[in-house]
Every structure is written in structure tokens, then in C-alpha cells.
Amino acid sequence: MMLETVISRRSLLRGVLLSSLAGVAGYVVARNSVLGKPKALSTGANGYGPATSAGRYLVPVGEVPPKGGLILAADKVVLVREHNGVLKAFSAICTHQGCTVDSIANGVITCPCHGSEYSAVNGSVIRGPAPRPLPPIAIVVRDNDVYTV
Ligand code: FES
């Protein structure tokens, strides 16, 4: 009878040990697999190039004024064309209390609610009360149309 108890404890111990080893092995495999790694953030998120997935259509490229910008209120996106012609996009949602920014002029994006101003170059806060920059939005140009990525 005592022998059965010892064997049961050994079996239990072996089972726990095997389960632990399987868990560690699974963790190591998942950690080293491609699926376990975060997607690299694209530094060219606002650049041109082929889309890797179907994004949301925004506007034709030609609608974004040269050296200016366009606010797509319905899409909550600000499109900016830099002096070199490169397009960038930012969220149009003010980081203060969530109003939609409504104007872009002379390199400044303005929120109508409390007057926050953001840089059209990089979305940074020029004048508060906005506490944070407008987040960038990844876009791609495909067949002369702008899409979110
Ligand atoms: S919500 Fe934009 S400044 Fe307050």
C-alpha cells in the first residue's frame, strides 16, 4: 500500500515536471517565432509605396494642397503635404478634450474648442491646452489615391 503512494507521488511529480518543461519549451518557441514578435513600426508610415493590406480610402493625392493640408473631419484625419511633396497624416482628434481640429494654415493645425495649436510638420503641440501631440496615422499612396494603412 505504501509503495502505491510513493509511486503516485512520483507520477505526480513527473507530471508536474513534464508540464513545466512543456510550458517553458512553448514559451521559448513562441518567443522566438515571427508571430511572437511585435510588428515593426514603419518609419515610412507616411511615405509612398505599395500597401501591404487594404486600408481605408481617404482622398485623391491631388486634393491635398501643395505646401498645405486638408482636414478630413469625417475620417478624423489631417493630411499634410510637406514642402518636398511628401504626405503625412495625423489624427484630427484634439488631445485636449477630443474636438476635431478644423483648420490648417501656415504650418499650424488649430482646434476650435479651446484654441490648441499643433505643428503641421510633426503634430507636436505649439500651444495648449492640448497635453500631447496629434498622433501620426500611417498612410499609403496607391494609384494616386491616399489610403490609411
Ligand atoms: S478640445 Fe481642442 S483645445 Fe480643447
PDB file of C-alpha atoms and ligand atoms in Angstrom:
ATOM      1  CA  MET A   1       0.000   0.000   0.000  1.00  0.00           C
ATOM      2  CA  MET A   2       2.829   2.384   0.883  1.00  0.00           C
ATOM      3  CA  LEU A   3       4.523   1.562  -2.419  1.00  0.00           C
ATOM      4  CA  GLU A   4       1.439   2.683  -4.337  1.00  0.00           C
ATOM      5  CA  THR A   5       1.511   6.032  -2.533  1.00  0.00           C
ATOM      6  CA  VAL A   6       5.195   6.563  -3.356  1.00  0.00           C
ATOM      7  CA  ILE A   7       4.587   5.699  -6.994  1.00  0.00           C
ATOM      8  CA  SER A   8       1.655   8.077  -7.128  1.00  0.00           C
ATOM      9  CA  ARG A   9       3.742  10.883  -5.726  1.00  0.00           C
ATOM     10  CA  ARG A  10       6.498  10.126  -8.208  1.00  0.00           C
ATOM     11  CA  SER A  11       3.982  10.080 -11.045  1.00  0.00           C
ATOM     12  CA  LEU A  12       2.545  13.342  -9.876  1.00  0.00           C
ATOM     13  CA  LEU A  13       5.992  14.882  -9.563  1.00  0.00           C
ATOM     14  CA  ARG A  14       6.938  13.615 -13.042  1.00  0.00           C
ATOM     15  CA  GLY A  15       3.716  15.033 -14.460  1.00  0.00           C
ATOM     16  CA  VAL A  16       4.303  18.423 -12.888  1.00  0.00           C
ATOM     17  CA  LEU A  17       7.897  18.419 -14.112  1.00  0.00           C
ATOM     18  CA  LEU A  18       6.889  17.482 -17.671  1.00  0.00           C
ATOM     19  CA  SER A  19       4.148  20.109 -17.697  1.00  0.00           C
ATOM     20  CA  SER A  20       6.596  22.749 -16.527  1.00  0.00           C
ATOM     21  CA  LEU A  21       9.134  21.750 -19.172  1.00  0.00           C
ATOM     22  CA  ALA A  22       6.434  21.829 -21.856  1.00  0.00           C
ATOM     23  CA  GLY A  23       5.398  25.286 -20.711  1.00  0.00           C
ATOM     24  CA  VAL A  24       8.964  26.574 -20.807  1.00  0.00           C
ATOM     25  CA  ALA A  25       9.526  24.991 -24.232  1.00  0.00           C
ATOM     26  CA  GLY A  26       6.298  26.533 -25.541  1.00  0.00           C
ATOM     27  CA  TYR A  27       7.310  29.925 -24.221  1.00  0.00           C
ATOM     28  CA  VAL A  28      10.748  29.706 -25.849  1.00  0.00           C
ATOM     29  CA  VAL A  29       9.270  28.628 -29.200  1.00  0.00           C
ATOM     30  CA  ALA A  30       6.614  31.366 -29.138  1.00  0.00           C
ATOM     31  CA  ARG A  31       9.139  33.994 -28.101  1.00  0.00           C
ATOM     32  CA  ASN A  32      11.448  33.127 -30.970  1.00  0.00           C
ATOM     33  CA  SER A  33       8.769  32.772 -33.632  1.00  0.00           C
ATOM     34  CA  VAL A  34       7.839  35.548 -36.037  1.00  0.00           C
ATOM     35  CA  LEU A  35       4.317  35.598 -34.638  1.00  0.00           C
ATOM     36  CA  GLY A  36       5.651  36.323 -31.160  1.00  0.00           C
ATOM     37  CA  LYS A  37       7.434  39.480 -32.215  1.00  0.00           C
ATOM     38  CA  PRO A  38       5.673  42.836 -32.427  1.00  0.00           C
ATOM     39  CA  LYS A  39       5.284  44.344 -35.870  1.00  0.00           C
ATOM     40  CA  ALA A  40       7.976  46.840 -36.637  1.00  0.00           C
ATOM     41  CA  LEU A  41       6.687  50.377 -36.712  1.00  0.00           C
ATOM     42  CA  SER A  42       7.256  51.799 -40.126  1.00  0.00           C
ATOM     43  CA  THR A  43       9.253  54.961 -40.129  1.00  0.00           C
ATOM     44  CA  GLY A  44       7.936  55.463 -43.623  1.00  0.00           C
ATOM     45  CA  ALA A  45       4.376  55.185 -42.460  1.00  0.00           C
ATOM     46  CA  ASN A  46       3.553  58.403 -44.140  1.00  0.00           C
ATOM     47  CA  GLY A  47       5.534  57.663 -47.255  1.00  0.00           C
ATOM     48  CA  TYR A  48       4.715  56.277 -50.613  1.00  0.00           C
ATOM     49  CA  GLY A  49       4.822  52.665 -51.576  1.00  0.00           C
ATOM     50  CA  PRO A  50       2.792  49.571 -52.038  1.00  0.00           C
ATOM     51  CA  ALA A  51       0.240  48.839 -49.392  1.00  0.00           C
ATOM     52  CA  THR A  52       0.667  45.602 -47.561  1.00  0.00           C
ATOM     53  CA  SER A  53      -3.004  45.430 -46.723  1.00  0.00           C
ATOM     54  CA  ALA A  54      -6.177  47.084 -47.833  1.00  0.00           C
ATOM     55  CA  GLY A  55      -6.532  50.357 -45.991  1.00  0.00           C
ATOM     56  CA  ARG A  56      -9.332  52.874 -45.861  1.00  0.00           C
ATOM     57  CA  TYR A  57      -9.638  55.172 -48.855  1.00  0.00           C
ATOM     58  CA  LEU A  58      -9.207  58.840 -47.964  1.00  0.00           C
ATOM     59  CA  VAL A  59      -8.846  61.167 -50.979  1.00  0.00           C
ATOM     60  CA  PRO A  60      -7.049  61.536 -54.294  1.00  0.00           C
ATOM     61  CA  VAL A  61      -3.496  62.847 -53.782  1.00  0.00           C
ATOM     62  CA  GLY A  62      -4.332  65.913 -55.868  1.00  0.00           C
ATOM     63  CA  GLU A  63      -6.838  67.136 -53.299  1.00  0.00           C
ATOM     64  CA  VAL A  64      -4.133  67.780 -50.731  1.00  0.00           C
ATOM     65  CA  PRO A  65      -2.945  71.341 -51.401  1.00  0.00           C
ATOM     66  CA  PRO A  66       0.743  71.799 -52.168  1.00  0.00           C
ATOM     67  CA  LYS A  67       2.601  73.033 -49.069  1.00  0.00           C
ATOM     68  CA  GLY A  68      -0.653  72.834 -47.150  1.00  0.00           C
ATOM     69  CA  GLY A  69      -3.075  70.399 -45.715  1.00  0.00           C
ATOM     70  CA  LEU A  70      -6.552  69.032 -45.661  1.00  0.00           C
ATOM     71  CA  ILE A  71      -8.746  68.101 -42.720  1.00  0.00           C
ATOM     72  CA  LEU A  72     -10.986  65.119 -43.325  1.00  0.00           C
ATOM     73  CA  ALA A  73     -13.417  65.606 -40.446  1.00  0.00           C
ATOM     74  CA  ALA A  74     -15.493  62.539 -41.263  1.00  0.00           C
ATOM     75  CA  ASP A  75     -12.375  60.352 -41.274  1.00  0.00           C
ATOM     76  CA  LYS A  76     -10.815  62.199 -38.320  1.00  0.00           C
ATOM     77  CA  VAL A  77      -7.610  62.594 -40.329  1.00  0.00           C
ATOM     78  CA  VAL A  78      -5.415  65.590 -41.098  1.00  0.00           C
ATOM     79  CA  LEU A  79      -3.419  65.226 -44.317  1.00  0.00           C
ATOM     80  CA  VAL A  80      -0.384  67.453 -44.736  1.00  0.00           C
ATOM     81  CA  ARG A  81       1.754  67.917 -47.799  1.00  0.00           C
ATOM     82  CA  GLU A  82       5.268  68.962 -46.899  1.00  0.00           C
ATOM     83  CA  HIS A  83       7.353  71.350 -48.982  1.00  0.00           C
ATOM     84  CA  ASN A  84       9.070  68.381 -50.627  1.00  0.00           C
ATOM     85  CA  GLY A  85       5.682  66.962 -51.615  1.00  0.00           C
ATOM     86  CA  VAL A  86       5.669  64.092 -49.115  1.00  0.00           C
ATOM     87  CA  LEU A  87       2.308  63.431 -47.488  1.00  0.00           C
ATOM     88  CA  LYS A  88       1.871  62.926 -43.766  1.00  0.00           C
ATOM     89  CA  ALA A  89      -1.218  62.211 -41.742  1.00  0.00           C
ATOM     90  CA  PHE A  90      -2.222  62.854 -38.167  1.00  0.00           C
ATOM     91  CA  SER A  91      -5.282  62.173 -36.098  1.00  0.00           C
ATOM     92  CA  ALA A  92      -7.706  65.084 -36.315  1.00  0.00           C
ATOM     93  CA  ILE A  93      -8.865  64.475 -32.751  1.00  0.00           C
ATOM     94  CA  CYS A  94      -7.535  67.078 -30.361  1.00  0.00           C
ATOM     95  CA  THR A  95      -5.677  65.551 -27.448  1.00  0.00           C
ATOM     96  CA  HIS A  96      -7.232  68.044 -25.036  1.00  0.00           C
ATOM     97  CA  GLN A  97     -10.887  67.072 -24.926  1.00  0.00           C
ATOM     98  CA  GLY A  98     -11.445  65.324 -28.216  1.00  0.00           C
ATOM     99  CA  CYS A  99     -12.785  68.036 -30.516  1.00  0.00           C
ATOM    100  CA  THR A 100     -11.971  67.690 -34.188  1.00  0.00           C
ATOM    101  CA  VAL A 101      -9.356  70.172 -35.370  1.00  0.00           C
ATOM    102  CA  ASP A 102     -10.809  72.410 -38.018  1.00  0.00           C
ATOM    103  CA  SER A 103      -8.131  74.463 -39.708  1.00  0.00           C
ATOM    104  CA  ILE A 104      -4.656  74.195 -41.069  1.00  0.00           C
ATOM    105  CA  ALA A 105      -2.773  77.270 -42.204  1.00  0.00           C
ATOM    106  CA  ASN A 106       0.835  78.420 -42.217  1.00  0.00           C
ATOM    107  CA  GLY A 107       2.002  75.112 -40.816  1.00  0.00           C
ATOM    108  CA  VAL A 108      -0.368  75.231 -37.845  1.00  0.00           C
ATOM    109  CA  ILE A 109      -3.290  72.903 -37.164  1.00  0.00           C
ATOM    110  CA  THR A 110      -5.871  74.524 -34.883  1.00  0.00           C
ATOM    111  CA  CYS A 111      -8.566  73.144 -32.621  1.00  0.00           C
ATOM    112  CA  PRO A 112     -11.674  75.342 -32.458  1.00  0.00           C
ATOM    113  CA  CYS A 113     -12.774  74.345 -28.977  1.00  0.00           C
ATOM    114  CA  HIS A 114     -10.079  75.836 -26.738  1.00  0.00           C
ATOM    115  CA  GLY A 115      -7.506  77.077 -29.220  1.00  0.00           C
ATOM    116  CA  SER A 116      -4.846  74.381 -29.095  1.00  0.00           C
ATOM    117  CA  GLU A 117      -2.368  74.570 -31.925  1.00  0.00           C
ATOM    118  CA  TYR A 118      -0.277  71.800 -33.386  1.00  0.00           C
ATOM    119  CA  SER A 119       2.636  71.751 -35.784  1.00  0.00           C
ATOM    120  CA  ALA A 120       1.676  70.530 -39.237  1.00  0.00           C
ATOM    121  CA  VAL A 121       5.236  69.232 -39.593  1.00  0.00           C
ATOM    122  CA  ASN A 122       5.131  66.690 -36.797  1.00  0.00           C
ATOM    123  CA  GLY A 123       1.865  67.096 -34.883  1.00  0.00           C
ATOM    124  CA  SER A 124       3.590  68.486 -31.791  1.00  0.00           C
ATOM    125  CA  VAL A 125       1.787  70.926 -29.521  1.00  0.00           C
ATOM    126  CA  ILE A 126       2.603  74.555 -30.288  1.00  0.00           C
ATOM    127  CA  ARG A 127       0.047  75.995 -27.907  1.00  0.00           C
ATOM    128  CA  GLY A 128      -2.065  74.273 -25.257  1.00  0.00           C
ATOM    129  CA  PRO A 129      -4.150  73.319 -23.508  1.00  0.00           C
ATOM    130  CA  ALA A 130      -3.555  70.162 -25.571  1.00  0.00           C
ATOM    131  CA  PRO A 131      -1.327  67.915 -23.468  1.00  0.00           C
ATOM    132  CA  ARG A 132       0.035  65.684 -26.228  1.00  0.00           C
ATOM    133  CA  PRO A 133       0.865  65.795 -29.959  1.00  0.00           C
ATOM    134  CA  LEU A 134      -1.605  64.668 -32.583  1.00  0.00           C
ATOM    135  CA  PRO A 135      -0.810  61.003 -33.140  1.00  0.00           C
ATOM    136  CA  PRO A 136       0.542  60.149 -36.607  1.00  0.00           C
ATOM    137  CA  ILE A 137      -1.573  57.978 -38.876  1.00  0.00           C
ATOM    138  CA  ALA A 138       0.054  55.598 -41.302  1.00  0.00           C
ATOM    139  CA  ILE A 139      -0.955  56.239 -44.894  1.00  0.00           C
ATOM    140  CA  VAL A 140      -0.001  54.967 -48.295  1.00  0.00           C
ATOM    141  CA  VAL A 141      -0.469  56.328 -51.807  1.00  0.00           C
ATOM    142  CA  ARG A 142      -1.773  53.819 -54.295  1.00  0.00           C
ATOM    143  CA  ASP A 143      -2.724  54.763 -57.857  1.00  0.00           C
ATOM    144  CA  ASN A 144      -2.721  58.463 -56.892  1.00  0.00           C
ATOM    145  CA  ASP A 145      -5.145  57.883 -54.028  1.00  0.00           C
ATOM    146  CA  VAL A 146      -4.378  58.136 -50.331  1.00  0.00           C
ATOM    147  CA  TYR A 147      -5.306  55.261 -48.025  1.00  0.00           C
ATOM    148  CA  THR A 148      -4.760  54.510 -44.390  1.00  0.00           C
ATOM    149  CA  VAL A 149      -2.508  51.526 -43.915  1.00  0.00           C
TER     150      VAL A 149
HETATM  151  S1  FES B   1     -10.599  70.114 -27.244  1.00  0.00           S
HETATM  152 FE1  FES B   1      -9.102  71.007 -28.541  1.00  0.00          FE
HETATM  153  S2  FES B   1      -8.314  72.603 -27.366  1.00  0.00           S
HETATM  154 FE2  FES B   1      -9.766  71.717 -26.087  1.00  0.00          FE
END
